[in-house]
XYZ file of C-alpha atoms in Angstrom:
393
model
C 50.867 -71.788 -21.701
C 53.601 -68.532 -19.253
C 53.486 -72.623 -19.199
C 50.128 -72.309 -18.170
C 50.850 -69.027 -18.074
C 53.377 -70.972 -18.761
C 53.864 -70.493 -21.292
C 54.630 -73.017 -18.699
C 51.045 -73.491 -18.049
C 49.910 -71.129 -15.275
C 47.548 -72.786 -12.837
C 46.453 -70.234 -10.278
C 44.833 -72.800 -8.015
C 47.515 -75.461 -7.875
C 47.858 -77.206 -4.540
C 50.917 -75.836 -2.688
C 51.302 -79.137 -0.871
C 52.242 -80.824 -4.138
C 55.323 -78.662 -4.641
C 58.782 -80.062 -4.111
C 60.005 -80.008 -0.468
C 61.746 -76.793 0.398
C 60.455 -75.007 -2.683
C 57.842 -72.924 -0.920
C 60.389 -71.782 1.624
C 62.684 -70.548 -1.116
C 59.750 -68.953 -2.863
C 58.745 -67.017 0.255
C 62.235 -65.637 0.613
C 62.097 -64.284 -2.915
C 58.520 -63.232 -3.563
C 56.785 -60.357 -1.845
C 53.558 -60.439 -3.807
C 50.257 -60.716 -1.925
C 49.026 -64.248 -1.457
C 46.584 -63.972 -4.359
C 49.435 -63.298 -6.781
C 52.043 -65.706 -5.448
C 52.192 -68.916 -7.515
C 51.999 -72.149 -5.580
C 54.479 -73.759 -7.969
C 57.278 -71.549 -9.266
C 58.132 -74.297 -11.754
C 54.920 -73.413 -13.560
C 55.573 -69.706 -13.213
C 59.247 -69.022 -13.964
C 58.342 -65.561 -15.172
C 56.850 -64.722 -11.755
C 59.847 -66.055 -9.881
C 62.169 -64.175 -12.209
C 60.208 -60.980 -11.603
C 60.565 -61.433 -7.876
C 64.296 -62.044 -8.150
C 64.706 -58.930 -10.259
C 62.683 -56.822 -7.859
C 64.711 -58.066 -4.866
C 68.312 -58.504 -6.039
C 69.571 -59.288 -2.540
C 67.668 -62.559 -2.616
C 69.899 -63.697 -5.397
C 68.896 -64.753 -8.848
C 70.590 -68.112 -8.258
C 67.861 -68.971 -5.735
C 65.331 -68.861 -8.525
C 67.501 -70.889 -10.894
C 67.977 -73.631 -8.297
C 64.258 -73.744 -7.544
C 63.389 -73.906 -11.220
C 65.802 -76.753 -11.933
C 64.570 -78.659 -8.910
C 60.929 -78.638 -9.872
C 60.940 -78.184 -13.633
C 60.216 -81.875 -14.022
C 57.016 -81.517 -12.011
C 54.911 -79.860 -14.672
C 51.182 -80.110 -14.122
C 48.138 -79.671 -16.287
C 47.153 -76.063 -16.858
C 44.217 -74.659 -15.115
C 41.189 -74.201 -17.305
C 42.332 -77.071 -19.533
C 45.292 -75.169 -20.961
C 47.529 -76.725 -23.551
C 49.875 -76.510 -21.545
C 48.750 -74.582 -21.943
C 44.516 -78.896 -29.560
C 42.444 -81.714 -31.428
C 40.920 -84.225 -33.812
C 39.140 -84.208 -37.076
C 36.685 -81.566 -38.028
C 33.886 -83.972 -38.481
C 31.581 -85.809 -36.164
C 33.359 -89.161 -36.316
C 30.808 -90.872 -34.134
C 28.104 -90.379 -36.753
C 29.989 -90.825 -39.978
C 29.892 -94.085 -41.781
C 27.166 -95.506 -39.533
C 28.395 -94.713 -36.035
C 31.585 -95.311 -34.125
C 32.830 -98.040 -36.445
C 32.851 -95.702 -39.416
C 34.668 -93.060 -37.388
C 37.360 -95.496 -36.356
C 37.829 -96.584 -39.938
C 38.270 -92.987 -40.953
C 40.819 -92.492 -38.210
C 42.876 -95.398 -39.488
C 43.071 -93.720 -42.855
C 45.066 -91.106 -41.052
C 43.792 -87.717 -40.236
C 40.039 -87.539 -40.206
C 39.454 -85.276 -43.160
C 42.580 -83.153 -43.340
C 43.535 -84.742 -46.659
C 40.501 -83.222 -48.401
C 41.026 -79.753 -46.946
C 41.979 -76.759 -49.084
C 45.718 -76.117 -49.487
C 47.071 -74.198 -46.530
C 48.752 -70.811 -46.688
C 51.866 -69.386 -45.049
C 52.218 -65.841 -43.743
C 55.529 -64.205 -44.632
C 56.423 -61.297 -42.357
C 53.602 -62.128 -39.946
C 53.655 -59.876 -36.874
C 52.080 -60.850 -33.569
C 49.734 -57.867 -33.565
C 48.096 -59.172 -36.733
C 46.343 -61.932 -34.799
C 46.545 -60.943 -31.118
C 43.387 -60.763 -29.048
C 42.429 -57.088 -28.512
C 42.954 -57.127 -24.738
C 46.263 -58.969 -25.084
C 47.406 -56.370 -27.612
C 46.305 -53.507 -25.355
C 48.067 -54.930 -22.288
C 51.380 -55.559 -24.042
C 51.207 -52.086 -25.578
C 50.914 -50.523 -22.126
C 53.852 -52.538 -20.796
C 56.065 -51.384 -23.649
C 56.080 -48.022 -21.873
C 58.598 -49.482 -19.393
C 61.637 -49.968 -21.691
C 64.138 -49.974 -18.829
C 62.417 -52.830 -17.026
C 62.028 -54.745 -20.277
C 65.776 -54.502 -20.922
C 66.546 -55.703 -17.392
C 64.291 -58.725 -17.810
C 65.791 -59.591 -21.181
C 69.216 -59.353 -19.611
C 68.280 -62.076 -17.136
C 66.973 -64.430 -19.824
C 70.303 -66.200 -20.619
C 70.684 -67.466 -17.043
C 67.128 -68.766 -17.082
C 67.633 -70.447 -20.437
C 70.745 -72.234 -19.189
C 68.841 -73.656 -16.216
C 65.912 -74.757 -18.371
C 68.170 -76.215 -21.061
C 69.992 -78.417 -18.558
C 66.699 -79.766 -17.251
C 65.234 -80.387 -20.707
C 68.318 -81.989 -22.213
C 68.733 -84.270 -19.169
C 65.131 -85.397 -18.699
C 63.520 -85.262 -22.155
C 64.030 -86.385 -25.754
C 65.197 -83.691 -28.159
C 63.287 -83.999 -31.432
C 65.249 -83.639 -34.656
C 65.627 -84.916 -38.234
C 66.895 -88.268 -36.907
C 64.844 -88.374 -33.711
C 61.048 -88.505 -34.065
C 61.370 -87.075 -37.556
C 57.605 -86.826 -38.127
C 57.205 -84.514 -35.122
C 60.153 -82.483 -36.325
C 58.410 -82.084 -39.672
C 55.234 -80.846 -37.965
C 57.277 -78.265 -36.061
C 59.091 -77.005 -39.160
C 55.854 -76.717 -41.119
C 54.134 -74.757 -38.336
C 57.124 -72.417 -38.056
C 57.119 -71.850 -41.793
C 53.433 -70.911 -41.721
C 53.921 -68.446 -38.850
C 57.258 -67.197 -40.247
C 59.319 -68.129 -37.183
C 62.665 -69.720 -36.477
C 62.007 -73.225 -35.098
C 62.630 -73.646 -31.364
C 63.904 -76.844 -29.783
C 61.157 -79.429 -29.317
C 61.371 -81.857 -26.396
C 59.217 -84.868 -25.528
C 58.846 -85.635 -21.828
C 57.315 -88.695 -20.184
C 54.217 -87.548 -18.306
C 50.708 -89.033 -17.902
C 49.016 -85.607 -18.078
C 48.370 -84.342 -21.638
C 50.150 -81.022 -21.679
C 52.635 -78.755 -23.454
C 54.539 -75.659 -22.418
C 57.190 -73.101 -23.269
C 59.033 -70.307 -21.481
C 57.525 -67.930 -24.053
C 60.706 -65.915 -24.506
C 62.584 -65.802 -27.810
C 66.101 -65.868 -26.425
C 69.060 -67.923 -27.578
C 67.449 -71.263 -26.675
C 63.668 -71.100 -27.165
C 61.928 -74.415 -26.598
C 58.627 -76.280 -26.480
C 57.965 -79.377 -24.388
C 55.233 -81.919 -25.203
C 54.098 -84.685 -22.875
C 53.975 -88.249 -24.162
C 50.337 -88.638 -23.118
C 49.388 -85.744 -25.387
C 50.994 -87.518 -28.346
C 48.989 -90.655 -27.550
C 45.719 -88.715 -27.343
C 46.040 -86.499 -30.404
C 46.069 -86.972 -34.163
C 49.132 -85.551 -36.000
C 47.273 -82.434 -37.145
C 46.091 -81.883 -33.575
C 49.616 -82.218 -32.216
C 50.679 -79.600 -34.744
C 47.914 -77.307 -33.493
C 49.244 -77.704 -29.941
C 52.738 -76.865 -31.183
C 51.309 -73.824 -32.976
C 49.615 -72.661 -29.771
C 52.961 -72.697 -27.972
C 54.596 -70.996 -30.954
C 52.002 -68.265 -30.468
C 53.301 -67.689 -26.926
C 56.825 -67.455 -28.329
C 55.773 -65.156 -31.171
C 54.155 -62.762 -28.693
C 56.862 -63.285 -26.047
C 54.249 -63.541 -23.340
C 56.920 -64.626 -20.865
C 58.609 -61.210 -21.054
C 55.402 -59.258 -20.605
C 54.011 -61.410 -17.805
C 57.313 -61.016 -15.958
C 57.195 -57.264 -16.478
C 53.593 -57.059 -15.270
C 54.550 -59.032 -12.185
C 57.440 -56.649 -11.469
C 55.030 -53.704 -11.647
C 52.533 -55.468 -9.387
C 55.294 -56.410 -6.961
C 56.426 -52.796 -6.865
C 52.972 -51.510 -6.001
C 52.186 -54.120 -3.386
C 55.640 -53.606 -1.877
C 54.864 -49.947 -1.150
C 52.843 -50.759 1.932
C 49.198 -49.960 2.482
C 49.086 -47.101 -0.021
C 50.618 -49.170 -2.811
C 48.306 -52.097 -2.126
C 45.339 -49.723 -2.056
C 46.290 -48.252 -5.438
C 46.806 -51.721 -6.923
C 43.418 -52.876 -5.664
C 41.694 -49.741 -6.917
C 43.232 -50.310 -10.327
C 41.965 -53.881 -10.291
C 45.499 -55.058 -10.988
C 45.001 -58.657 -9.958
C 41.775 -58.956 -11.926
C 43.403 -57.395 -14.976
C 46.352 -59.782 -14.805
C 43.998 -62.768 -14.808
C 41.998 -61.318 -17.668
C 45.195 -60.727 -19.627
C 46.290 -64.293 -19.005
C 43.043 -65.559 -20.497
C 43.319 -63.162 -23.446
C 46.836 -64.442 -24.139
C 45.419 -67.958 -24.427
C 42.851 -66.709 -26.935
C 45.726 -65.192 -28.913
C 47.574 -68.497 -29.017
C 44.436 -70.387 -29.994
C 44.356 -68.015 -32.954
C 47.951 -68.947 -33.778
C 46.873 -72.593 -33.766
C 44.035 -71.669 -36.104
C 46.429 -69.918 -38.490
C 48.485 -73.108 -38.741
C 45.650 -75.647 -38.881
C 43.420 -73.399 -41.033
C 40.586 -75.700 -40.024
C 38.524 -74.679 -37.017
C 37.400 -78.247 -36.378
C 40.960 -79.428 -35.851
C 41.638 -76.844 -33.159
C 38.249 -77.263 -31.479
C 38.750 -81.023 -31.517
C 41.981 -80.493 -29.608
C 40.170 -78.494 -26.944
C 37.548 -81.219 -26.823
C 40.153 -83.879 -26.153
C 41.889 -81.792 -23.507
C 38.565 -81.195 -21.780
C 37.586 -84.859 -21.547
C 38.926 -86.982 -24.364
C 40.331 -90.476 -24.034
C 42.172 -92.804 -26.366
C 39.459 -95.456 -26.137
C 36.643 -93.028 -27.038
C 38.483 -90.894 -29.604
C 36.488 -92.278 -32.535
C 33.185 -91.234 -30.946
C 34.032 -87.636 -30.075
C 31.858 -85.022 -31.777
C 32.986 -81.459 -32.429
C 29.448 -80.246 -33.310
C 28.101 -81.599 -30.024
C 30.893 -79.871 -28.112
C 30.037 -76.581 -29.804
C 26.432 -77.092 -28.683
C 27.758 -77.139 -25.128
C 29.213 -73.674 -25.723
C 25.803 -72.432 -26.854
C 24.164 -74.010 -23.811
C 26.721 -72.332 -21.542
C 26.045 -68.925 -23.106
C 22.305 -69.430 -22.715
C 22.606 -70.482 -19.072
C 24.771 -67.460 -18.254
C 22.188 -64.946 -19.486
C 20.083 -65.105 -16.329
C 20.891 -62.972 -13.285
C 22.185 -65.941 -11.324
C 23.941 -67.294 -14.400
C 25.841 -64.034 -14.893
C 26.983 -64.090 -11.277
C 28.059 -67.719 -11.481
C 29.874 -67.125 -14.762
C 31.807 -64.232 -13.251
C 32.789 -66.183 -10.152
C 33.641 -69.250 -12.220
C 36.156 -67.455 -14.413
C 37.462 -64.716 -12.110
C 40.530 -66.626 -10.891
C 41.184 -68.681 -14.017
C 44.394 -68.127 -15.954
C 42.925 -70.031 -18.914
C 39.476 -69.563 -20.431
C 36.955 -72.357 -20.068
C 37.223 -74.947 -22.874
C 33.743 -74.268 -24.262
C 34.438 -70.529 -24.284
C 37.684 -71.097 -26.156
C 35.830 -73.205 -28.712
C 33.208 -70.517 -29.209
C 35.837 -67.775 -29.595
C 37.717 -69.884 -32.144
C 34.618 -70.234 -34.293
C 34.085 -66.462 -34.143
C 37.698 -65.810 -35.130
C 37.526 -68.308 -38.007
C 34.614 -66.313 -39.469
C 36.102 -62.867 -38.823
C 37.412 -60.491 -41.527
C 40.717 -60.459 -39.623
C 41.321 -64.181 -40.128
C 39.812 -64.402 -43.605
C 41.929 -61.447 -44.732
C 45.128 -63.064 -43.469
C 44.358 -66.304 -45.271
C 43.391 -64.500 -48.456
C 46.722 -62.652 -48.508
C 48.752 -65.720 -47.548
C 51.166 -67.489 -49.876
C 50.886 -71.156 -50.902
C 52.545 -73.481 -48.432
C-alpha cells in the first residue's frame, strides 16, 4: 500500500461478493463515483470512502467509520502483488555452495549475505521529494493547489484513526520493546534511516503475505504485517517491507489519494458535462498511473533502508511466487531475467497492446517491472548521491 493503495493495499479488481454483508449497501449510499472508480472493498480503500463522506456530508461520516471497523479485519492481498502493498538475500542461493543445500546452509547462518554488506547510511532531514518517483511528485504537487480541501481531509483524520486503532488494538499484536522485540528493532532502525518518528507496528494473523498502512501521519500512524509474511521473509526482507510502508507514511499518500478522489467525485457528480470533462482529462487513467508511481516511490524507500537491491528484489520475488519450502532455491538473477524477457516481448506491436491492457487497471506495477525499476534506481545518480551524503548508521 493506500493499503494497496492502501496504503491499505488497493486492489482495483477485488471481488465485490467477498465483502462483508451489508457493506456494499452502505458504500452505495455514500459513494457517487462511477463504477470504475468505486472500490469493491472500502476496507482496502479507507481514503476513498473518506473522500466520499467528505463530499456528501449528509451521508454521515459515521457510516464510513462503521463500515471500516466492520471489515478492517478482512484485508486482502494487493493487486499486482503489492506489499500490502520485500525479499531474500541478494545472491542466487540455489546455485551457491553446490545447489540448494548450500543455499539452505547459508540461510541458517542468518541473512544470506547481509553480514558482508557495506555499512549502511542514515539520511538526516530526508524529505519525500528527494526519492519520489517523478510522476508521483508531479501529481502530489498539483494536488497541493487545493489547500482548503487538504485541510478538510486532515480534519477528518482523527475520527478515522480512532476507528482503525480500535480494530488494530483488538485484533492484532502491538509490537514493542517487550513484545516481538526483534521486529521492534527492525522498525526503529528503518525509521532512523529515513528520519521518521516510528509508527505503531501490529502483527495480524492472516494466511496472505501482506502489509498495509493508512498512509497518513496523524496522531496514531500505524503499520500492520501479516503473520504469513513473517514466515516467508528473512529479517532484512521484513525490514524492507516495513520501509515500503514507511514510504507511504513519509509521502502521506493517504491524504493525496483522498484528495484526488474528492476532485474526481466532484467532476463525476456534475452530470454529463462533468463526466465528459473527467474522461477527456483521462482522470481515471491518471489515478491508476499515480497509484503505480506511488508504489515505485515506496520501493525506493525500501531501497534506501536496505541499501542492497537484491534484498528488495528478493522480497518482490517472494511476493510474486515464493514459498517457505522453496525459499533456499529462489534466484534473484533469474527473476531479473524475467523482467528482461518481459521488456523484449512487449516491444512488438501486439506486445505493446497487451502490455497496455495488462497494466491499465492495475493499482500496483507488475512484480517484474518493479524489480527492473529498482535496479535502475539503485544505479541512478539520485540514489548514489543520497547514499554518498548519508551519515553512518
